[in-house]
Coordinates of C-alpha atoms in Angstrom, one line a residue:
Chain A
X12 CA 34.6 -2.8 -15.8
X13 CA 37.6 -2.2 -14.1
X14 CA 38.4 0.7 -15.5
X15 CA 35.1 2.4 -15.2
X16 CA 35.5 4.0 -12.0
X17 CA 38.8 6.4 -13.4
X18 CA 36.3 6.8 -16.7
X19 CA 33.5 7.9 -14.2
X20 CA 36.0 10.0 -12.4
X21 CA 37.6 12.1 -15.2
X22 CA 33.9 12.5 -16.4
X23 CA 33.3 14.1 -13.5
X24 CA 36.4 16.6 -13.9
X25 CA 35.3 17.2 -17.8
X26 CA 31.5 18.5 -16.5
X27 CA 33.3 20.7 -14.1
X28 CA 35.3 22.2 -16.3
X29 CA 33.3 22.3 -19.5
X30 CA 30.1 23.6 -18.0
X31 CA 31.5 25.9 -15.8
X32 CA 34.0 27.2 -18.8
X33 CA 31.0 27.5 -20.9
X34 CA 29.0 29.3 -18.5
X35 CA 31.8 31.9 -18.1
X36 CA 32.3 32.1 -21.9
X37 CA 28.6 32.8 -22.3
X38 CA 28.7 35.5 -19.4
X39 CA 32.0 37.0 -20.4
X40 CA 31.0 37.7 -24.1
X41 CA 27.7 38.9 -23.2
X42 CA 28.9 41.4 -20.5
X43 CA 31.8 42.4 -23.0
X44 CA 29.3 43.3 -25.5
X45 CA 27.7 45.4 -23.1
X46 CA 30.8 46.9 -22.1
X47 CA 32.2 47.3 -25.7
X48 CA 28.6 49.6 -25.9
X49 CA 29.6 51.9 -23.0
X50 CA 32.6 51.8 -24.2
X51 CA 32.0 53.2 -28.0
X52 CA 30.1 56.2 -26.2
X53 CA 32.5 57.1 -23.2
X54 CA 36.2 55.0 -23.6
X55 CA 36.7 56.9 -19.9
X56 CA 34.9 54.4 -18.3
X57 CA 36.8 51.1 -19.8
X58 CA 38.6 50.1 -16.4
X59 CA 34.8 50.4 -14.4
X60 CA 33.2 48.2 -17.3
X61 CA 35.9 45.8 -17.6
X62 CA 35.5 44.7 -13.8
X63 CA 32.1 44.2 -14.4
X64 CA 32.8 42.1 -17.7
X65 CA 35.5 39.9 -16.0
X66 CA 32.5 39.3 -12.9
X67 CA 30.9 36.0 -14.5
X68 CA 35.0 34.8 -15.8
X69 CA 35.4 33.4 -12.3
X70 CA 33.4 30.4 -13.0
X71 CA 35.3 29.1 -15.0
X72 CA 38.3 29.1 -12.8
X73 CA 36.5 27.6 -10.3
X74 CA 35.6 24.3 -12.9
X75 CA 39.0 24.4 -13.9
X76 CA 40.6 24.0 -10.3
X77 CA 37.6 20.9 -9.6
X78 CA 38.7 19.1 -12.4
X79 CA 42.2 19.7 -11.7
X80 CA 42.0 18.4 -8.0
X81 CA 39.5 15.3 -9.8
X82 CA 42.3 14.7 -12.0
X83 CA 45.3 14.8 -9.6
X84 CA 43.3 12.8 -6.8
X85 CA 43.1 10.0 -9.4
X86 CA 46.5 9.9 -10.3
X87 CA 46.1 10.9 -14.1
X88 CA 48.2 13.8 -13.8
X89 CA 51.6 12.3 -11.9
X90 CA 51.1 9.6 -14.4
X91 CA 50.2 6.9 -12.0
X92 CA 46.6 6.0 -12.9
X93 CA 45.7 3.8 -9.8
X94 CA 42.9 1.7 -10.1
X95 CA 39.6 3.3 -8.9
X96 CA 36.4 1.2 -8.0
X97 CA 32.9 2.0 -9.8
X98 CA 31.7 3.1 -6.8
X99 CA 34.1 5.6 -6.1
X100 CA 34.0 6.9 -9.1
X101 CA 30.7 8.0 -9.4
X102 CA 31.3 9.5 -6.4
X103 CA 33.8 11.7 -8.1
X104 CA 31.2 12.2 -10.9
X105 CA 28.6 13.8 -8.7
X106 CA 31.0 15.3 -6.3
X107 CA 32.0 17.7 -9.4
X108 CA 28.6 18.4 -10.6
X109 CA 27.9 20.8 -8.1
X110 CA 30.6 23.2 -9.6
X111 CA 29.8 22.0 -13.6
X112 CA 25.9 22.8 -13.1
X113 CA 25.6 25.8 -10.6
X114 CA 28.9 27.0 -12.4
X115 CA 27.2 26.9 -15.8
X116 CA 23.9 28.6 -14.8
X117 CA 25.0 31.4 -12.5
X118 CA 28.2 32.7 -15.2
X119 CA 24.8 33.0 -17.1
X120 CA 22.4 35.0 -14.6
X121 CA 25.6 37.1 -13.3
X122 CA 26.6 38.0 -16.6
X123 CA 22.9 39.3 -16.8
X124 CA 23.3 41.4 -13.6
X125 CA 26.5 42.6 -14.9
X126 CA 25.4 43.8 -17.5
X127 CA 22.6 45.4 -15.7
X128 CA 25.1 47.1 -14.1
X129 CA 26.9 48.1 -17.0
X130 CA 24.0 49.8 -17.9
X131 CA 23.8 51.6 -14.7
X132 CA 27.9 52.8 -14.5
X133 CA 27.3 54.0 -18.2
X134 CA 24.3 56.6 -16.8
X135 CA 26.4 56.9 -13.1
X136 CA 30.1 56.4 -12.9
X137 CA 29.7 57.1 -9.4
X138 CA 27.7 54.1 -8.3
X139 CA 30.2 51.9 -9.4
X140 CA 30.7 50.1 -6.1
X141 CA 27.1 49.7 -5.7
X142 CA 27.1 48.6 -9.3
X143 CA 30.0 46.1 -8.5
X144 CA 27.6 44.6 -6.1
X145 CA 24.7 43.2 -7.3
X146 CA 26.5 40.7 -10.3
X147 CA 28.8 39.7 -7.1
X148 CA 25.7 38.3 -5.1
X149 CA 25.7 35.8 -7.9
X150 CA 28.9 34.7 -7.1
X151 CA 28.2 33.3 -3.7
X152 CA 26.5 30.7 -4.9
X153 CA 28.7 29.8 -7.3
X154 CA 31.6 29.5 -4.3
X155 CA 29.2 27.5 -2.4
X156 CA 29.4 25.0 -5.8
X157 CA 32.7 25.1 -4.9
X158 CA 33.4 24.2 -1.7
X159 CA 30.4 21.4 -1.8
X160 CA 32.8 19.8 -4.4
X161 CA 35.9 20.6 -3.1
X162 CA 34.7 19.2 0.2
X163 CA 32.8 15.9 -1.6
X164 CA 36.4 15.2 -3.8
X165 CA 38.9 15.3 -0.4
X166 CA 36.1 13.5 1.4
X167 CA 35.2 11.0 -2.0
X168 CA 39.5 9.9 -1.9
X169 CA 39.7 9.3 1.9
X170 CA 36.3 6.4 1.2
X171 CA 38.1 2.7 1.5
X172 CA 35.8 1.6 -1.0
Chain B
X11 CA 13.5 36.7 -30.4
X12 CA 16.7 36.6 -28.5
X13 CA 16.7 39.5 -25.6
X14 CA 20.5 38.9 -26.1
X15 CA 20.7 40.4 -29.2
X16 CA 20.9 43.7 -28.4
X17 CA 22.9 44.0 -25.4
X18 CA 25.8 46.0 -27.1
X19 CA 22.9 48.7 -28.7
X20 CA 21.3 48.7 -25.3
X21 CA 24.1 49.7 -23.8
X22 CA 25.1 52.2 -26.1
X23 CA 21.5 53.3 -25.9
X24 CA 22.3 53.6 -22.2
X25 CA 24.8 56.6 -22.7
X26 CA 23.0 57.9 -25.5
X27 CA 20.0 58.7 -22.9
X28 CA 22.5 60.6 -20.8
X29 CA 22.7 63.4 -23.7
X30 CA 18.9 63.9 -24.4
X31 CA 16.8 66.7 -23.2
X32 CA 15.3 66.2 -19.5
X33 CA 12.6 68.8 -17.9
X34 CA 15.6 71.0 -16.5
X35 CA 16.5 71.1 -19.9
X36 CA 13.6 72.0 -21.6
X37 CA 12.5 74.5 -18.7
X38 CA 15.8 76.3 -19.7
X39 CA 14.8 76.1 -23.0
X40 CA 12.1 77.4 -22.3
X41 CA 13.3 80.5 -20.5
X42 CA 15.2 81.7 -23.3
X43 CA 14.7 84.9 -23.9
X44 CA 14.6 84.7 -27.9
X45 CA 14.5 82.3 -31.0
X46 CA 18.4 82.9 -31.6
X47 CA 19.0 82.0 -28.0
X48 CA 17.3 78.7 -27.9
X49 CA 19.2 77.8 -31.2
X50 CA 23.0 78.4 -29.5
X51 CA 21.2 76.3 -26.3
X52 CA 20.5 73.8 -29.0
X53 CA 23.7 74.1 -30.6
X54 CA 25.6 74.1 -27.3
X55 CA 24.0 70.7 -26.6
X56 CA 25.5 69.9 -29.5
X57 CA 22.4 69.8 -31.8
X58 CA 23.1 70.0 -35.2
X59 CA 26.0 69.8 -37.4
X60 CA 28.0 72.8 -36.7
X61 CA 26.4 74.4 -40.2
X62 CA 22.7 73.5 -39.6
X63 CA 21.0 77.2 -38.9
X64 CA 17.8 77.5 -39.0
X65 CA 15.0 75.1 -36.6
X66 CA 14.0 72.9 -39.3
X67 CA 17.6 72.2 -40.9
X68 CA 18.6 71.3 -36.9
X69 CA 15.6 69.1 -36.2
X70 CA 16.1 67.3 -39.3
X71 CA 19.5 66.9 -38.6
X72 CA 18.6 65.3 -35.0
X73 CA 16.0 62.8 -36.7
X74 CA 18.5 61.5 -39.0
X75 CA 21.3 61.2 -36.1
X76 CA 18.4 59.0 -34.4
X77 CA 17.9 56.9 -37.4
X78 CA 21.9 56.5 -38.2
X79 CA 22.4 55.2 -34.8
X80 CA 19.7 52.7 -34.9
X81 CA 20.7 51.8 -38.3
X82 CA 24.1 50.9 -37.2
X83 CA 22.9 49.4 -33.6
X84 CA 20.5 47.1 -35.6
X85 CA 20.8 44.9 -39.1
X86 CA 17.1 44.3 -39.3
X87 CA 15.4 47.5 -39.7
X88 CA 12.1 46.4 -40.6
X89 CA 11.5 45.7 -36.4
X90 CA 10.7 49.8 -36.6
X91 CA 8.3 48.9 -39.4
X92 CA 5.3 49.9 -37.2
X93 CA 7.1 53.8 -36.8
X94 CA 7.5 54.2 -40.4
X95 CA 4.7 53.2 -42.0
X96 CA 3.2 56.5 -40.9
X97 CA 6.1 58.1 -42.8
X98 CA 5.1 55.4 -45.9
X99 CA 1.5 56.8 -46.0
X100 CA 2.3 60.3 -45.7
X101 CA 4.6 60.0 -48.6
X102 CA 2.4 58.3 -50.7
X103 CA -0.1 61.1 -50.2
X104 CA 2.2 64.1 -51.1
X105 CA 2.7 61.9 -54.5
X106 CA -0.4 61.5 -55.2
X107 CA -1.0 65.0 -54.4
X108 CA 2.4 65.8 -56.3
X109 CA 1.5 64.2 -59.7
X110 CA -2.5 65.2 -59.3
X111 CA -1.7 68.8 -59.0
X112 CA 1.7 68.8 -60.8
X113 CA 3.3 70.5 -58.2
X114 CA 7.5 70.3 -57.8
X115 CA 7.4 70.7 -53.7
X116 CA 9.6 67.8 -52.9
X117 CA 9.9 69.4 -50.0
X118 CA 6.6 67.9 -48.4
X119 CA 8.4 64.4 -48.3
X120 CA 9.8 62.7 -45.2
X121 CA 12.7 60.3 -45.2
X122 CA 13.0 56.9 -43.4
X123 CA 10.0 55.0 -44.2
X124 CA 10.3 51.2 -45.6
X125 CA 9.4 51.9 -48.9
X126 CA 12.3 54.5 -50.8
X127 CA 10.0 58.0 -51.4
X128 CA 11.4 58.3 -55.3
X129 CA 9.7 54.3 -55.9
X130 CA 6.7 55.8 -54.4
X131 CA 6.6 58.8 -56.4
X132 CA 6.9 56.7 -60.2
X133 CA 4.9 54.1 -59.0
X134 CA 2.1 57.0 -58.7
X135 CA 3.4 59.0 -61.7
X136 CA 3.4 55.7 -63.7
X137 CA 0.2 54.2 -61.9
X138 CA 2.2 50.8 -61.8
X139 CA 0.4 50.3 -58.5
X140 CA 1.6 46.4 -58.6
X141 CA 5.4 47.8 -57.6
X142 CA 4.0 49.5 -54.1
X143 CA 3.9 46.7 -51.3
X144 CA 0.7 45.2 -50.7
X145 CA -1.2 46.9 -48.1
X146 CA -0.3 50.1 -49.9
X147 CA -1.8 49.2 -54.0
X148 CA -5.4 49.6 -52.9
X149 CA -5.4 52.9 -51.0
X150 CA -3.1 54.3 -53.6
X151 CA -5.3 53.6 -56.3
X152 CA -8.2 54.5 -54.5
X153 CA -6.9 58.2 -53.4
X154 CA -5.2 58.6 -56.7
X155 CA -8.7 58.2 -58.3
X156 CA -10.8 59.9 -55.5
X157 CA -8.4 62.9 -56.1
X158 CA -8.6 63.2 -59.9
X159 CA -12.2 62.1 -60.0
X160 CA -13.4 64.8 -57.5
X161 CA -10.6 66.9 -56.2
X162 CA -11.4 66.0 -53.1
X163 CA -8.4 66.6 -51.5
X164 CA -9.7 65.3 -48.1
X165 CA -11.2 62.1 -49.2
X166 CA -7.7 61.2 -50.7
X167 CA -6.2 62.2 -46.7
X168 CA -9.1 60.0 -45.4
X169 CA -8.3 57.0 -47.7
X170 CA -4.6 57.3 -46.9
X171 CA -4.9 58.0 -43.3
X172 CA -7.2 55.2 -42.6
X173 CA -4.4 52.4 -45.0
X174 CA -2.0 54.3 -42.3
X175 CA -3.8 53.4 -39.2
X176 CA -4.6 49.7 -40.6
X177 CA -1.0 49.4 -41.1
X178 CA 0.6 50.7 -38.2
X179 CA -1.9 48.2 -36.1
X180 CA -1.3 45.2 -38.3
X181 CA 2.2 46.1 -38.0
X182 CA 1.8 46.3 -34.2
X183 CA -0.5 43.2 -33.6
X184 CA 1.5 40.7 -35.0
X185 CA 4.4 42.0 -32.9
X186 CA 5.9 39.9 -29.9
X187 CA 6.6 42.9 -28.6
X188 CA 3.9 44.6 -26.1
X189 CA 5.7 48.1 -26.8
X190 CA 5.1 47.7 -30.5
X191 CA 1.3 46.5 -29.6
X192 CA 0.9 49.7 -27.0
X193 CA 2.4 52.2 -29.5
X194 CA -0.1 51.1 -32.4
X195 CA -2.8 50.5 -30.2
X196 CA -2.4 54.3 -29.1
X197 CA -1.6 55.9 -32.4
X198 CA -4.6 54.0 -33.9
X199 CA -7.0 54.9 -31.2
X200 CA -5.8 59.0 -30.8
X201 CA -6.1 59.3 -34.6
X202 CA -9.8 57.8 -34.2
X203 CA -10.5 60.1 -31.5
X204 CA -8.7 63.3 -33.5
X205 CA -11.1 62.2 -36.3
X206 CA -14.3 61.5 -34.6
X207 CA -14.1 64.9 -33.5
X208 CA -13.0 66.9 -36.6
X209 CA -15.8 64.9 -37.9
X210 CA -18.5 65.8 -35.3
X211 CA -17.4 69.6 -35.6
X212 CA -17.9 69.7 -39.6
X213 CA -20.8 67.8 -39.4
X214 CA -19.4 64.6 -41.9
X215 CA -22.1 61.6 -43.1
X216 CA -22.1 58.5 -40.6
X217 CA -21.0 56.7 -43.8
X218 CA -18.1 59.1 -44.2
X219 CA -17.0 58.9 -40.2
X220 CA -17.2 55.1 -40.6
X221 CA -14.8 55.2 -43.8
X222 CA -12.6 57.2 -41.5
X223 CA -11.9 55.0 -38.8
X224 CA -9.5 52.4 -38.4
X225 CA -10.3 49.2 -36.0
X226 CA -8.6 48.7 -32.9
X227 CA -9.3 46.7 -29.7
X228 CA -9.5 49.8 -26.9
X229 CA -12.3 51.3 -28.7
X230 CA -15.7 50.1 -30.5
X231 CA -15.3 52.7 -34.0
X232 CA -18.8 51.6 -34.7
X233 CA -20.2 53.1 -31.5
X234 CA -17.3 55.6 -32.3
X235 CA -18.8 56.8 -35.8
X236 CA -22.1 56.6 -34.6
X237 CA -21.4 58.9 -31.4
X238 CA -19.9 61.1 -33.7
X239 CA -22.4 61.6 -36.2
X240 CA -24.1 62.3 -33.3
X241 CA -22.3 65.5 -32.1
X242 CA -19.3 66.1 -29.4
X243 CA -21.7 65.3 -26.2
X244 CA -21.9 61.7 -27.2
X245 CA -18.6 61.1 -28.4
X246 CA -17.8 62.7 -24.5
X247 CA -20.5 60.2 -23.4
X248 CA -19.2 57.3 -25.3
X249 CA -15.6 57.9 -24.4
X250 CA -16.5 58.1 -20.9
X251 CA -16.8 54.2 -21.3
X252 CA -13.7 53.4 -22.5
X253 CA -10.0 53.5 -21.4
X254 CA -10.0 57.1 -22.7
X255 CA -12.1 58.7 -19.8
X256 CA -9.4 60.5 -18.9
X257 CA -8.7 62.1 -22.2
X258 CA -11.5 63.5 -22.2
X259 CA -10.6 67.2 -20.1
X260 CA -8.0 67.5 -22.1
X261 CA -10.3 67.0 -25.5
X262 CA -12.5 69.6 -24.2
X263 CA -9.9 72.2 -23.6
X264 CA -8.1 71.6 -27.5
X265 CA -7.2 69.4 -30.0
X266 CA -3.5 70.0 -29.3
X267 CA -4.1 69.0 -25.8
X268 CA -5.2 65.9 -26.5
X269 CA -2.4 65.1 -28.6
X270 CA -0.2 66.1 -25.7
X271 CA -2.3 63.7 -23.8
X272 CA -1.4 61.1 -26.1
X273 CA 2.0 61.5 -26.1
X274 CA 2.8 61.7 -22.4
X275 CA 0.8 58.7 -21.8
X276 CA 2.8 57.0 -24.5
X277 CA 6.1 58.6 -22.8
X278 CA 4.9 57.0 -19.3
X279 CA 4.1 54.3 -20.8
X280 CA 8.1 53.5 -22.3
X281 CA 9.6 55.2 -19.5
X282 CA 10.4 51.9 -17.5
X283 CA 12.3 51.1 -20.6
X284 CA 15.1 53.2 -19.3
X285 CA 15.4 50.0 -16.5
X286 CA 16.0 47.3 -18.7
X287 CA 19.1 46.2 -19.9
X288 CA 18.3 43.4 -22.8
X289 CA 16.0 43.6 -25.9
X290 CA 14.5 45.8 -28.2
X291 CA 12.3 47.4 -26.7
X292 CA 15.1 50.3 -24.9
X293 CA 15.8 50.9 -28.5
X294 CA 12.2 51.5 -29.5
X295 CA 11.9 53.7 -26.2
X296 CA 15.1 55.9 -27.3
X297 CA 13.5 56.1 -30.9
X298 CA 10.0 57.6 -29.2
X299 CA 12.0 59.7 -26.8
X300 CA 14.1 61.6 -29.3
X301 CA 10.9 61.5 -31.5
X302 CA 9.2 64.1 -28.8
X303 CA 12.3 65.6 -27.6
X304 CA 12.4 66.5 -31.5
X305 CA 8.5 67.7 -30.9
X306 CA 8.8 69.2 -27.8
X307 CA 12.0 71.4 -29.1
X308 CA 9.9 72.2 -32.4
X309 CA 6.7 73.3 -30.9
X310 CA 9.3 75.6 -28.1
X311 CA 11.5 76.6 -31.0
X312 CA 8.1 78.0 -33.5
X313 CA 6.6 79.5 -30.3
X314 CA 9.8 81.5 -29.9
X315 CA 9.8 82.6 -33.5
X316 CA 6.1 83.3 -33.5
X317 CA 6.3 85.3 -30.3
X318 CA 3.8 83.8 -28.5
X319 CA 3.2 83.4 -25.0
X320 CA 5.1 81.7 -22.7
X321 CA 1.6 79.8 -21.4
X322 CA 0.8 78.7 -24.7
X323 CA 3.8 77.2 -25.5
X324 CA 4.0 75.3 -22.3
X325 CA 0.9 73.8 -23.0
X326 CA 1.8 72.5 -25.7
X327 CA 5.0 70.6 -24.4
X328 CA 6.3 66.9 -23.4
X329 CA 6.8 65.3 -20.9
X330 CA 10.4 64.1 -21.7
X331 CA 11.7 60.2 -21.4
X332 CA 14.3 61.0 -19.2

């Protein structure tokens, strides 16, 4: 039992990072085949399209950096591996859920929008900042994810518990 | 059916719409002062191959650009199914008509249906019925008959036209897709409107009308056949009823007016299409859209050749999908 709070813990890192990296994945190759379409027709507009394929990539960054802080707040990564209570550990689990679920499900509904938007700088190149927009709305929540965990994992390793 | 299938062939869809004919277009088109004109317009547009010269060779041309593009945007052709069954049925009827009369005019074939035109043509010349799909033996054997029985040629349109009409909305009813369920539920519905008419206007048996029509949910075809037998006023009186009110000025004026009244409401119907970004139904809108565009430039292109007035031919066209 005593090490279920640092198995707890890097749980919490591996949802973070795999959902959110998933979510991105998903989002990524879906707005790449939409850009790879535009693309095939007018290879002009591959630096507009690729913006708006990289959009729902930043999810998975944002996983990657929760799991790492998870990780390096515990001590797994300088090697040290101090012992962490049950209690604290779940609260490592659930402070990196926020970033693992919301990460996973908006990669998925911005990669939608961006590719909506593909759609719309393939009939007007000229709208691309407006295009830009709407698959970056998305992204707000995904940085509120974010900085719930980031906030729960400093405030999670200051706990005397 | 995953709407995520087809995100790359929407997109590419997506520029493809940006080359097709718009009203601007066509009203230049239209304004061209001669048959030869609206070809180089064509040509410019880059219709054609760079060879094609005549209006037919450059429309045919178009149609099988349309259908090359699909076929390399989708694996599963048979999701068209319910747009080329029409192309089935008229095929099987210029066999029939082919081996009945002994005629060579392969010319009165179309391509792209689901069923290859040459099987179509020896399984009439050899009567192996049994080789044709299902839905098609029947009719086949039926018009094949009718036609060498009592060279009727238009019993054998009727029998074909009607194993047409019950395929496209089979074909359209067990879709998923509501596009697929509009489009037959139109087609099926005009053609039983087209018909009731002719019929009312020759005079045709009840019997006859009823052999004609094909079911579909927007209208009653009993009510249909009997209104027709009846004459034009109760088919107007009977229509009147029905979601087709409106169609019913343009019915009045011509024939060819209502079929331009079918199409743009088909056309206004898809138009929204242009909006979305996942599934098939963009693709299905692109196919209809070039499918009139193609119309549309045919009925300007004849009217140019034929010399006939400007109002008369602008009667005649499209709205466009874009």
């Amino acid at each position: 039992m005593a090490n279920m709070g640092m198995a707890f813990a890097i749980l919490g890192a591996a949802f973070a990072a795999f959902l959110a990296g998933m979510g991105s994945a998903v989002g990524v190759g879906l707005a790449g085949q939409a850009a790879a379409g535009v693309v095939t027709e007018d290879p002009n507009k591959f630096s507009k399209v690729l913006i708006l394929q990289l959009l729902p990539g930043t999810q998975g960054i944002y996983g990657l950096l929760i799991a790492f802080i998870a990780l390096s707040q515990t001590g797994i990564l300088s090697g040290e591996g101090s012992e962490i209570s049950l209690v604290k550990g779940l609260m490592y689990l659930a402070a990196c859920l926020p970033m693992g679920i919301v990460g996973y499900i908006s990669a998925k509904w911005q990669a939608k929008a961006s590719v909506a938007s593909i759609s719309l700088v393939a009939k007007r190149p000229e709208q691309f900042g407006k295009a830009m927009i709407f698959p970056a709305m998305v992204e707000t929540y995904a940085i509120l994810a974010l900085l719930v965990s980031l906030l729960s994992i400093s405030g999670v390793t200051g706990l005397p518990i | 059916m995953s709407d995520t299938l087809y995100t790359y062939a929407v997109a590419r869809i997506r520029s493809k719409e940006m080359s097709l004919l718009n009203a601007a277009a066509i009203e230049q088109l239209m304004s061209a002062k001669s048959y030869t004109e609206c070809i180089r317009f064509l040509q410019d547009r880059g219709w054609g191959d760079g060879n094609t010269q005549t209006a037919e060779q450059l429309l045919a041309t178009e149609r099988e650009k349309t259908w090359a593009l699909i076929g390399e945007l989708v694996e599963d052709l048979s999701v068209f199914d319910v747009f080329l069954y029409a192309n089935d049925y008229h095929n099987l009827k210029a066999a029939i008509k082919l081996v009945c009369t002994e005629s060579e005019d392969f010319g009165l074939f179309l391509s792209h249906g689901t069923v290859d035109r040459d099987d179509i043509i020896r399984a009439v010349r050899e009567k192996d019925w049994n080789s044709l799909p299902e839905p098609m033996r029947q009719p086949a054997q039926d018009a094949y008959e009718a036609l060498l029985q009592t060279h009727d040629g238009q019993l054998c349109d009727i029998i074909i036209d009607r194993a047409a009409l019950d395929a496209i909305y089979q074909a359209g009813a067990g879709s998923e897709n509501d596009l697929f369920r509009m489009y037959a539920e139109l087609t099926v519905a005009s053609a039983d409107i087209k018909t009731a008419i002719r019929c009312a206007n020759t005079g045709k048996s009840l019997e006859f009308i009823r052999r004609a029509l094909a079911p579909c949910s927007s209208l009653d075809v009993e009510k249909l056949a009997r209104a027709a037998a009846e004459g034009r006023e109760s088919i107007s009186d009977y229509l009147a009823t029905t979601d087709y009110a409106a169609a019913m000025e343009a019915l009045n004026r011509s024939p060819s007016a209502f079929e331009r009244w079918c199409d743009n409401l088909i056309i206004e119907y898809i138009r929204p299409q242009q909006f979305q970004a996942f599934g098939i139904g963009p693709l299905a809108s692109y196919i209809l859209g070039r499918e009139n565009e193609i119309k549309t430039v045919r009925i300007i292109l004849s009217g140019k050749l034929n010399d006939l007035p400007e109002q008369a031919i602008r009667e005649r066209v499209r709205e466009m999908y874009v």
